[in-house]
Short mmCIF file of C-alpha atoms and ligand atoms in Angstrom, two decimals:
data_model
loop_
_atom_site.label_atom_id
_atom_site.label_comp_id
_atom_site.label_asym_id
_atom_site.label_seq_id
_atom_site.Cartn_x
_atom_site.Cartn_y
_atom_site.Cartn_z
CA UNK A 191 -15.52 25.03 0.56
CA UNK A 192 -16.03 24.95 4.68
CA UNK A 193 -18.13 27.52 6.00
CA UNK A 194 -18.30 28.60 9.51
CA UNK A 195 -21.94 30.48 9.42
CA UNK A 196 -23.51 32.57 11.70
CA UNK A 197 -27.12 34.16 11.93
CA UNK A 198 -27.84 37.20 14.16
CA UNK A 199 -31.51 38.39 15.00
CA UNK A 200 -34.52 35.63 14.30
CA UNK A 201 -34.02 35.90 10.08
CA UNK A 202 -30.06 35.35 10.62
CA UNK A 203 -30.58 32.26 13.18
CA UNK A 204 -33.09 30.97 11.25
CA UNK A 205 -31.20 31.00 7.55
CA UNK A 206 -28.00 29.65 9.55
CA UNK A 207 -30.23 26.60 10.96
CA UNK A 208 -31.07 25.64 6.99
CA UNK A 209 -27.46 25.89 6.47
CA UNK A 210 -26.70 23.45 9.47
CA UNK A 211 -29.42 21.23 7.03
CA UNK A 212 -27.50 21.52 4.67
CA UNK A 213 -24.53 20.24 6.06
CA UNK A 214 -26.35 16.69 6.89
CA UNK A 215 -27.61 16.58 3.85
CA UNK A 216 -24.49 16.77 2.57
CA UNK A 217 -22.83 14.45 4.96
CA UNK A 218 -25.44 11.74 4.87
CA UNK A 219 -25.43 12.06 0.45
CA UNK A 220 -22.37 12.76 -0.10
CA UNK A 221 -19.80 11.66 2.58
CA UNK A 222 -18.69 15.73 3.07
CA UNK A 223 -18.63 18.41 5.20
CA UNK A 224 -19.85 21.77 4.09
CA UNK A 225 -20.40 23.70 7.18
CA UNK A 226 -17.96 23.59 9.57
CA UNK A 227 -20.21 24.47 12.66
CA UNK A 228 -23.41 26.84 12.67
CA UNK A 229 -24.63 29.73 15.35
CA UNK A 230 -27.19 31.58 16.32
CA UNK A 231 -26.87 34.86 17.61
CA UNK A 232 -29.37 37.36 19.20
CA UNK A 233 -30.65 39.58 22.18
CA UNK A 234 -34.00 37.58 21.97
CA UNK A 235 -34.03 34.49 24.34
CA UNK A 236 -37.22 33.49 22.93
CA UNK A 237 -36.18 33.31 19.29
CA UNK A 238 -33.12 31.51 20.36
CA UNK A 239 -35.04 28.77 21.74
CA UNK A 240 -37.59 28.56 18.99
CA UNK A 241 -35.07 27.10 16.45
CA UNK A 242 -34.36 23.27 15.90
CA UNK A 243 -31.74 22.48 14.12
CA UNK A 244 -28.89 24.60 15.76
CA UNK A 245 -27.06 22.89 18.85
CA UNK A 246 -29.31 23.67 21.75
CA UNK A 247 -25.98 25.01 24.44
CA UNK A 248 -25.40 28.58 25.33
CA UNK A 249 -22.34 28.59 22.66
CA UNK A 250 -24.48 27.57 19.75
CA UNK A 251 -27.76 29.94 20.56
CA UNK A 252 -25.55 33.06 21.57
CA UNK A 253 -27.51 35.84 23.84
CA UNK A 254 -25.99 39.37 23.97
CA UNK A 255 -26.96 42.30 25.62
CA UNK A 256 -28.64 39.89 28.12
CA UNK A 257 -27.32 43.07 30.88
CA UNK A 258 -29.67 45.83 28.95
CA UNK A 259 -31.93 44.22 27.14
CA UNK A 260 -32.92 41.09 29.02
CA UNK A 261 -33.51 38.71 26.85
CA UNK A 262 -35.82 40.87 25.33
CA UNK A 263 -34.53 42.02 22.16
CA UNK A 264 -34.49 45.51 21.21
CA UNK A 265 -37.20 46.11 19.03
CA UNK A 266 -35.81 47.10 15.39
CA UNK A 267 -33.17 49.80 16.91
CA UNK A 268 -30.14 49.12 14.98
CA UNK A 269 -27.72 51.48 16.77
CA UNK A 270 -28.61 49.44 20.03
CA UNK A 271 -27.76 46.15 18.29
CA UNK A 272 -24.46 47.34 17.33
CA UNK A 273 -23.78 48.80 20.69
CA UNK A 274 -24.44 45.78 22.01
CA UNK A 275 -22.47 43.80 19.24
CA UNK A 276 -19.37 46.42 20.48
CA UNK A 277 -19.51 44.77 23.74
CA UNK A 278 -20.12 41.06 23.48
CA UNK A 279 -18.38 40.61 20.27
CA UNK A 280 -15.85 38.83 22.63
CA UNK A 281 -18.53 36.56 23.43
CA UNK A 282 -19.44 35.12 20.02
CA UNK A 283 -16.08 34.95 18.43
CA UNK A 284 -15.19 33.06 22.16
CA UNK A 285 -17.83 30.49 21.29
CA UNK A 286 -17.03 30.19 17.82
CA UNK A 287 -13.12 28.74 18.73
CA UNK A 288 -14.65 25.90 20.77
CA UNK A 289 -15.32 24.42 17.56
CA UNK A 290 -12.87 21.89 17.11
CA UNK A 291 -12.07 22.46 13.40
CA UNK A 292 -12.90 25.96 13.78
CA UNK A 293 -9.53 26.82 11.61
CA UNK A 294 -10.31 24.75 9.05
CA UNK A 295 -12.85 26.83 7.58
CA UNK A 296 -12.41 28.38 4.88
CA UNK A 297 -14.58 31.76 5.24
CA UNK A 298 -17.68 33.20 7.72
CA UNK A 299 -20.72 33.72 6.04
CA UNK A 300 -22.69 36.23 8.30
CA UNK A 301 -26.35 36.16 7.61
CA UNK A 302 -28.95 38.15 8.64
CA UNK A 303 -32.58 39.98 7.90
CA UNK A 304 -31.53 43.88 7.17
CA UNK A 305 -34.79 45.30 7.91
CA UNK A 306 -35.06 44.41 12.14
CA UNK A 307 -32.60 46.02 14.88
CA UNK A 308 -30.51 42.56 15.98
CA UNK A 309 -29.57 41.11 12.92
CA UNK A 310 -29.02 44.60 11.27
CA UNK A 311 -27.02 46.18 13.77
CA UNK A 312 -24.89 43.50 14.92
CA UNK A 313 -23.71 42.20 11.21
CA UNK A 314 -21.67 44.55 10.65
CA UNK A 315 -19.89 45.03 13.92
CA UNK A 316 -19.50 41.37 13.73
CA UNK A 317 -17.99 41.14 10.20
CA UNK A 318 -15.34 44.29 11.15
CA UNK A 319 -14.42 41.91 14.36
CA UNK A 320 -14.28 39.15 12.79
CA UNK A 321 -11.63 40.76 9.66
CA UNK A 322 -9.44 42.67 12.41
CA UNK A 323 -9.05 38.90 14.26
CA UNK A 324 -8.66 36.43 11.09
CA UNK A 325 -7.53 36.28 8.14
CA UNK A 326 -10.15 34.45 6.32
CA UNK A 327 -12.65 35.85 3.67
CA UNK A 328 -16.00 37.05 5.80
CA UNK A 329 -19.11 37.44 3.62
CA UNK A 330 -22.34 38.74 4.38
CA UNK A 331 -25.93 37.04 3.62
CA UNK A 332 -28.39 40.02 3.54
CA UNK A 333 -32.19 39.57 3.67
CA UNK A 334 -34.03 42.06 2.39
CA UNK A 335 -37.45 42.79 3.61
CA UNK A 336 -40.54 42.30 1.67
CA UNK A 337 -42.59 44.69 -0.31
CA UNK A 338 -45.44 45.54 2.28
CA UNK A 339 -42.10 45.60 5.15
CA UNK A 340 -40.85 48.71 3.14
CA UNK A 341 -43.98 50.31 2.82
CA UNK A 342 -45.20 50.15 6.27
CA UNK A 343 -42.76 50.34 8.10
CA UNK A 344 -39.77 53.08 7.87
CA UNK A 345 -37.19 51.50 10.49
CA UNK A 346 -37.20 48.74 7.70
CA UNK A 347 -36.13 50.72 5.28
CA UNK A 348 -33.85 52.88 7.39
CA UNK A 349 -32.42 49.62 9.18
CA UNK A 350 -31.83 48.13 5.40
CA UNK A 351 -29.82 51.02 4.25
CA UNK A 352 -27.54 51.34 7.28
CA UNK A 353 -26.64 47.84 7.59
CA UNK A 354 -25.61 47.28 3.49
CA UNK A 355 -23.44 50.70 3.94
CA UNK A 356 -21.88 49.54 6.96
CA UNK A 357 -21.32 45.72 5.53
CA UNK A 358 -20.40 46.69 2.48
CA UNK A 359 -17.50 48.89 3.80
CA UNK A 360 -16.25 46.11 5.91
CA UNK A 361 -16.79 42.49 4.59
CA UNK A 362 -15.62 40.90 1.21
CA UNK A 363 -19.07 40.04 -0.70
CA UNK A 364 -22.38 40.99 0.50
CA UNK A 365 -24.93 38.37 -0.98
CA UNK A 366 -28.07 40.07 -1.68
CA UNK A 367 -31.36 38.17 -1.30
CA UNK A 368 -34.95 40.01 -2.15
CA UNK A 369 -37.63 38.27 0.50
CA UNK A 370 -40.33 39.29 -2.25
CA UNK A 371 -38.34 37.46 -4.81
CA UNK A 372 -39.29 34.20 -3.23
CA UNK A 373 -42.78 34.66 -2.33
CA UNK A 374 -44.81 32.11 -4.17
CA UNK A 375 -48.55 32.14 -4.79
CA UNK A 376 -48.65 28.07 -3.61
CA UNK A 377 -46.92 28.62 -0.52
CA UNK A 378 -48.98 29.12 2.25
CA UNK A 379 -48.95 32.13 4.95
CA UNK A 380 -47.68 28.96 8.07
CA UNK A 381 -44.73 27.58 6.04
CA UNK A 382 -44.21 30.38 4.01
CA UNK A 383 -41.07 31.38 5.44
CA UNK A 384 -39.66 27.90 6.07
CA UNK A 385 -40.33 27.19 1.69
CA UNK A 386 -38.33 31.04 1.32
CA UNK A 387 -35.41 29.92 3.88
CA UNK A 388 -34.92 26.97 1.74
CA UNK A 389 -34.88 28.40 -1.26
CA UNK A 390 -32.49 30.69 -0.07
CA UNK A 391 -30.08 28.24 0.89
CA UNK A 392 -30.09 25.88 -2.08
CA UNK A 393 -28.29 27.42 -4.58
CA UNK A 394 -24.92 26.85 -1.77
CA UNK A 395 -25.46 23.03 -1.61
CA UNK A 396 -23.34 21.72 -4.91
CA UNK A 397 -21.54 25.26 -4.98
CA UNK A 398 -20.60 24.18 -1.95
CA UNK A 399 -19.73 20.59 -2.39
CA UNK A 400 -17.84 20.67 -5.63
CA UNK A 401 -14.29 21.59 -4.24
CA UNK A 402 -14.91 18.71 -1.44
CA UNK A 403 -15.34 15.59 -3.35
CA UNK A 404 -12.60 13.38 -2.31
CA UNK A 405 -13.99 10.56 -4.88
CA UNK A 406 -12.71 10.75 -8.21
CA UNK A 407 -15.79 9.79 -10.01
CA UNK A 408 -17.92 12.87 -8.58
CA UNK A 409 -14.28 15.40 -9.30
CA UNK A 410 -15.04 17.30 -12.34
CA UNK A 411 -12.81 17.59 -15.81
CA UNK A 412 -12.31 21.40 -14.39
CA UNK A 413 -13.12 20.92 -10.64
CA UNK A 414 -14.61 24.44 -9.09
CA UNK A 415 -12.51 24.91 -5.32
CA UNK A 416 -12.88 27.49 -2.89
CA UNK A 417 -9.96 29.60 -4.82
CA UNK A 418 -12.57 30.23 -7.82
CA UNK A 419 -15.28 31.30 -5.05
CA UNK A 420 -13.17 33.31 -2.97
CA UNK A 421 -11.77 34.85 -6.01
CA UNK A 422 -15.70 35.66 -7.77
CA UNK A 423 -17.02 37.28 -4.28
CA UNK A 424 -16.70 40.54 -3.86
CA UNK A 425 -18.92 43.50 -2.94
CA UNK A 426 -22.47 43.71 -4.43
CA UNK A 427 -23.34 39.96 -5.13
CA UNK A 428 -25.96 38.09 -6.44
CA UNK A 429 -26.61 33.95 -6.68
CA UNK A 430 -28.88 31.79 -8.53
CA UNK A 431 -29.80 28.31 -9.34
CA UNK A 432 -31.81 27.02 -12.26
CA UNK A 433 -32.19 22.86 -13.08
CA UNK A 434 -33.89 21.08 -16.29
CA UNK A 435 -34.86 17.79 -16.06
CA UNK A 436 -33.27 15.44 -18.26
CA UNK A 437 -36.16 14.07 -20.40
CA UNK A 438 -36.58 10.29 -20.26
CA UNK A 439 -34.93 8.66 -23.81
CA UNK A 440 -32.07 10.52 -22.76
CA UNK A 441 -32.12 9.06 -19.10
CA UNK A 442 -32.36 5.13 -21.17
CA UNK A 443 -29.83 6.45 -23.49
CA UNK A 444 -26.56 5.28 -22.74
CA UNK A 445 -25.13 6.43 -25.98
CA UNK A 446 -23.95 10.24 -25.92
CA UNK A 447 -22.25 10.33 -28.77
CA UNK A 448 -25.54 11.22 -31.21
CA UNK A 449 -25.10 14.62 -32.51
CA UNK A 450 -28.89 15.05 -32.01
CA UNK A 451 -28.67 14.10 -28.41
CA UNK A 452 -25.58 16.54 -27.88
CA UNK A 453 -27.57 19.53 -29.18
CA UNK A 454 -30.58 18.47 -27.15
CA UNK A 455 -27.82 18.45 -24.09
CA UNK A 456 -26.62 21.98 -25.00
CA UNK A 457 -30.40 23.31 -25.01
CA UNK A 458 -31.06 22.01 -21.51
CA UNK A 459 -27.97 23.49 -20.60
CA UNK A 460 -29.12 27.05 -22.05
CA UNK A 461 -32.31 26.13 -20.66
CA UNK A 462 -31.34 25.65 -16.93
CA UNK A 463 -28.37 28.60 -16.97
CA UNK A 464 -31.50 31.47 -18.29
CA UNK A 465 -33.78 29.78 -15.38
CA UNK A 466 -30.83 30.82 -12.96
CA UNK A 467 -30.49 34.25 -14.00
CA UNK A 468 -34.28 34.88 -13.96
CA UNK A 469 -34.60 33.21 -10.33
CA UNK A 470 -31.68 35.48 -9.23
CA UNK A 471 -31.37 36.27 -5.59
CA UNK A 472 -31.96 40.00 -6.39
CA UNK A 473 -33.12 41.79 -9.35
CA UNK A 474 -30.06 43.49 -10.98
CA UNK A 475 -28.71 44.14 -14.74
CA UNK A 476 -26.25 41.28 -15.65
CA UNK A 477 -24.47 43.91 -17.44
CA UNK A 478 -23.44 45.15 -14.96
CA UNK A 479 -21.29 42.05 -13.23
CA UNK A 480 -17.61 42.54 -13.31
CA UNK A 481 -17.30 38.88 -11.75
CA UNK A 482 -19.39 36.04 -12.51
CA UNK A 483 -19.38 31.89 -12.04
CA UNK A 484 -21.26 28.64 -13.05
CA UNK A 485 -21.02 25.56 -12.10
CA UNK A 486 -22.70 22.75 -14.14
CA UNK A 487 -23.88 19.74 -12.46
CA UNK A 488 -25.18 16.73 -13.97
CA UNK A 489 -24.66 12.87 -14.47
CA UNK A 490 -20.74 12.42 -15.55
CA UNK A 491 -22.16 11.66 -19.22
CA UNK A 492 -24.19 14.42 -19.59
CA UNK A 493 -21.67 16.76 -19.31
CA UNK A 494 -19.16 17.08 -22.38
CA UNK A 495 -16.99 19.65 -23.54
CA UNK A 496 -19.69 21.06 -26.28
CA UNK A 497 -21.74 21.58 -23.45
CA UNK A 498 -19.34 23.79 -21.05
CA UNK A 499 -18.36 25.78 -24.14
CA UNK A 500 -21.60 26.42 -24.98
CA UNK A 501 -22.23 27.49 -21.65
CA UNK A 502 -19.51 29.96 -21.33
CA UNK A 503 -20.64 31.64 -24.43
CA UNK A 504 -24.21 32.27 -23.62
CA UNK A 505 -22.76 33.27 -20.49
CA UNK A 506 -20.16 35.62 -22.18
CA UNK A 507 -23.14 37.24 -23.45
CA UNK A 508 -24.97 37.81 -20.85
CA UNK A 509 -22.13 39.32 -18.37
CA UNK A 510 -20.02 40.77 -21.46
CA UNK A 511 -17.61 42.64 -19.07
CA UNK A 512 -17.20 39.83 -16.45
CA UNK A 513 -14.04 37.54 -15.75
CA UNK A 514 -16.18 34.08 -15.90
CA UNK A 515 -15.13 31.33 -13.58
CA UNK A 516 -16.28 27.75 -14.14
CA UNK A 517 -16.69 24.10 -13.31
CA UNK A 518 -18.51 20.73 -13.61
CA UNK A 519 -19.68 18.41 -11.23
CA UNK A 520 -20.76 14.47 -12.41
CA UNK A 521 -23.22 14.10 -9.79
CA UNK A 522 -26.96 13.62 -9.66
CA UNK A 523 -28.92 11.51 -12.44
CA UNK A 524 -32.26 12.68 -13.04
CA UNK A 525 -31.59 16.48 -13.72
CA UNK A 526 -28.89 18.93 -15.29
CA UNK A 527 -29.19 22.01 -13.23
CA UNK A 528 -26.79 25.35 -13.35
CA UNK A 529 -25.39 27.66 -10.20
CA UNK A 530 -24.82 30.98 -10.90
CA UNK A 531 -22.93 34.10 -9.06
CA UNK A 532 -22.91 37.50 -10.40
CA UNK A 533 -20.46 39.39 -8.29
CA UNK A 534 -18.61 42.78 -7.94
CA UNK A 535 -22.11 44.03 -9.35
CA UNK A 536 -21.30 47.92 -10.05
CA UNK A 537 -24.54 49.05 -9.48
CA UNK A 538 -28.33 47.57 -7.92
CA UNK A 539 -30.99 49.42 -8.59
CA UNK A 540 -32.66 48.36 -4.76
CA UNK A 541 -29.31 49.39 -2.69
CA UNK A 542 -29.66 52.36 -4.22
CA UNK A 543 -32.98 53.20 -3.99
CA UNK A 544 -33.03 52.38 0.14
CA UNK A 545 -29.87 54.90 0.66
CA UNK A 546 -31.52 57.64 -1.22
CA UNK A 547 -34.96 56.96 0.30
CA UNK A 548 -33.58 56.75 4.13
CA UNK A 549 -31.28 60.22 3.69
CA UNK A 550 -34.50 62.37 4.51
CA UNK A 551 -35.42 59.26 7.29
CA UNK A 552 -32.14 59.40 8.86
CA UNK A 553 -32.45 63.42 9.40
CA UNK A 554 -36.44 62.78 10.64
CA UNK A 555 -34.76 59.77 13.00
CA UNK A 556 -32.38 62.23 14.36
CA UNK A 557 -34.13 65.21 14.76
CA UNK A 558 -37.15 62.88 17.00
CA UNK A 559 -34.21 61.71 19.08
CA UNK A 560 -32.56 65.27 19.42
CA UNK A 561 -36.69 66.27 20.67
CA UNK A 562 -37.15 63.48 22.90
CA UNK A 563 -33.93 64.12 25.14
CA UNK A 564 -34.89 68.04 25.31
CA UNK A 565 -37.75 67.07 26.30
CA UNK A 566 -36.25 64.81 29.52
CA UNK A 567 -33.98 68.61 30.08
CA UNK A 568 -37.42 69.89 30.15
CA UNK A 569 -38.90 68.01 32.50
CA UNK A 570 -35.77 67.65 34.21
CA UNK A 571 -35.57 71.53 34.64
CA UNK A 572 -39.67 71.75 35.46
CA UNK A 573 -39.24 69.67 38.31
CA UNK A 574 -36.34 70.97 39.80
CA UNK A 575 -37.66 72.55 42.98
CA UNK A 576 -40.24 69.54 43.40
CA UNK A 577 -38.08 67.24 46.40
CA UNK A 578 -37.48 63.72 45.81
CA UNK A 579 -38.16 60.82 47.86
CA UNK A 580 -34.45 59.11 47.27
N1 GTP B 889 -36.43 34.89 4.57
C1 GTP B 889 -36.73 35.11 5.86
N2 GTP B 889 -36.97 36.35 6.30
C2 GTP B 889 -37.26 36.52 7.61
C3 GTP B 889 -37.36 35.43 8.52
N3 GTP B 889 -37.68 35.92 9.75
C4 GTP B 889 -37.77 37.27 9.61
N4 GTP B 889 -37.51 37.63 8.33
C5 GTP B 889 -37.43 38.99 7.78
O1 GTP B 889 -36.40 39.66 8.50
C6 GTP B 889 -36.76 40.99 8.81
C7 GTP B 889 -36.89 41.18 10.29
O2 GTP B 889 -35.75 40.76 10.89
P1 GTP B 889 -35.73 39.86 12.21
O3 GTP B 889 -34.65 38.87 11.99
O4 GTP B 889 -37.08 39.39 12.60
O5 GTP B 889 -35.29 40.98 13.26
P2 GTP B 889 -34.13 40.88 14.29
O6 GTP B 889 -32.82 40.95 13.61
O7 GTP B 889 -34.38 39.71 15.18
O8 GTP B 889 -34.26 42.27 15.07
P3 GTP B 889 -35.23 42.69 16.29
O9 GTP B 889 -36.29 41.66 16.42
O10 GTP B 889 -35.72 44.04 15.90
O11 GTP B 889 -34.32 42.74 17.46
C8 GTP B 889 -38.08 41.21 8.11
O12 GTP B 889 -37.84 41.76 6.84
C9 GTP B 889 -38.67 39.80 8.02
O13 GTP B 889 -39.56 39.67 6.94
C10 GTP B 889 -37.11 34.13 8.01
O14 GTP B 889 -37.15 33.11 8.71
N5 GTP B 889 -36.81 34.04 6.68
MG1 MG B 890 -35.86 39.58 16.79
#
């Protein structure tokens, strides 16, 4: 599958420049191309020209709003950022054609952190743009802030539950990822961030890759293609990736036909899918996934057919009301390792704790705004008989 990927605020541009990582990675492995072309969007000048691994010209790092904000940003207000997303939407989807395969892509993935006023306020704007012009799946990366975020600071909160209403009503999936999920005690406070954006990302690489193997060797006995992704995304969405390594006699082994060797196989299997549905993006019930997919990936004679049936029925369990989507992929040696989307998730416990915590915030928000333009009338009608000077 071919992604064309854009990131809006500093979370978005940052998460799209590990996907334009990706992409080498998975041109200089594998021969492929995963990411069509990746862009930065954002009212910020300065966090536009802190990132690295997005093209450096004006129609890679997009500005908007340069005209009110100045480069400046506009300081977690979402409704500016979608304002401003109204008017220069022209401007990114403009920059987004140069791209010379540009309709070769097979979806957008929009990504951005929910909790600040760029990323969260243009999203959405974007994504209802972007399904009005083309007709090509648009999903939606959401970051959501961490722990301390939400209990500090309301706008993150508030910001959060505006932008996953207005995504959710307009784009096909909206991929949820917890920031506190990925917070590791080993990481430290500098790279902290980098480790998280990484993590983020990985789960896309082989998910990715699978459908564009052109060599037979690395095309799977039931190959996954963008048809089985576009078909397990929708609404409320969740991803995950879990490995095991392969322990050494069966990396000598060249004999797979040992019934104590397939069982071994199967655990690792079990092993690696459970890993992937702990390390979910967000926390959520599996019961509760009306769509879900795996993809195995693994040396070509790891994988068998005891293994993949095995697989669907622990699986089965686990999502007992989802239509389950599969695949395998013969590629890596040292490690068997399983990725996982649970999609069309009918309910998540954190979406629906931010929209019932920010219905008393949005009043409060409103009601300080409705205040602080009677109190410009006010002054306005204090002054009145004072002359001007222009
Ligand atoms: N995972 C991850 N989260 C990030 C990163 N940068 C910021 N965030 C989170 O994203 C949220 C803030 O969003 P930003 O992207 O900084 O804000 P913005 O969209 O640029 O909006 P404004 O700065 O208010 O205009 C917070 O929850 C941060 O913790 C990053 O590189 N990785
Ligand atoms: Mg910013």
């Amino acid at each position: 599958m071919k992604l064309v990927v854009a990131g809006f605020g500093q979370c978005g541009g940052r998460i799209a420049e590990e996907f334009a990582r990706l992409n080498k990675r998975a041109r200089r492995h594998r021969g492929i191309e995963i990411v069509i072309d990746a862009f930065a969007v954002n009212t910020d000048s300065a966090d536009l020209a802190g990132l690295r691994a997005i093209k450096t010209d004006y129609q890679h790092r997009i500005l908007i709003g340069a005209g009110s904000t100045h480069g400046h940003g506009v300081a977690k207000i979402s409704e500016a950022g979608a304002e401003i997303a109204k008017e220069d939407a022209d401007k990114v989807i403009d920059a987004m054609r140069t791209t010379k395969q540009f309709f070769e892509a097979d979806a957008f993935l929009l990504v951005a952190g929910t909790a600040g006023g760029t990323g969260s306020g243009v999203t959405p704007v974007m994504a209802q743009v972007l399904k009005q012009r083309f007709d090509k799946p648009v999903y939606a990366l959401a970051v959501l802030p961490f722990e301390h975020e939400e209990e500090t600071e309301e706008r993150a909160l508030y910001n959060t539950a505006v932008f996953l209403k207005s995504t959710y009503s307009v784009a096909d999936a909206v991929i949820l990822v917890d920031n506190q999920r990925y917070v590791r005690k080993d990481f430290s406070l500098k790279n902290n961030l980098d480790k998280i954006n990484a993590l983020i990302v990985e789960p896309f690489y082989n998910l990715l890759c699978a459908g564009e193997e052109k060599k037979v060797k690395h095309i799977g006995a039931r190959m996954l293609d963008t048809g089985d992704i576009v078909n397990t995304l929708a609404g409320w969405t969740a991803i995950g990736y879990g490995k095991a390594p392969l322990p050494f006699r069966t990396l000598l082994s060249r004999w797979t036909g040992n019934f104590m060797q397939k069982s071994a196989q199967t655990h690792l299997g079990v092993q690696a899918m459970d890993e992937a549905i702990s390390e979910l993006s967000i926390g959520c019930s599996s019961q509760d996934a009306c769509r879900a997919l795996y993809l195995v990936s693994a040396a070509a004679r790891m994988i068998n057919v005891d293994l993949v049936k095995e697989l669907g029925n622990h699986l089965k369990n686990l999502v007992p009301k989802a239509v389950i989507r599969n695949g395998d992929y013969p590629r890596g040696k040292g490690v068997l390792d399983i990725t996982l989307v649970l999609s069309e998730l009918s309910d998540v416990e954190k979406v629906r704790n931010y929209y019932s915590k920010s219905v008393d915030l949005a009043k409060e928000i409103s009601k300080r705004q409705k205040v602080k333009a009677s109190k410009v009338e006010l002054t306005e009608e204090a002054g009145k008989d004072i002359p001007t000077l222009l």
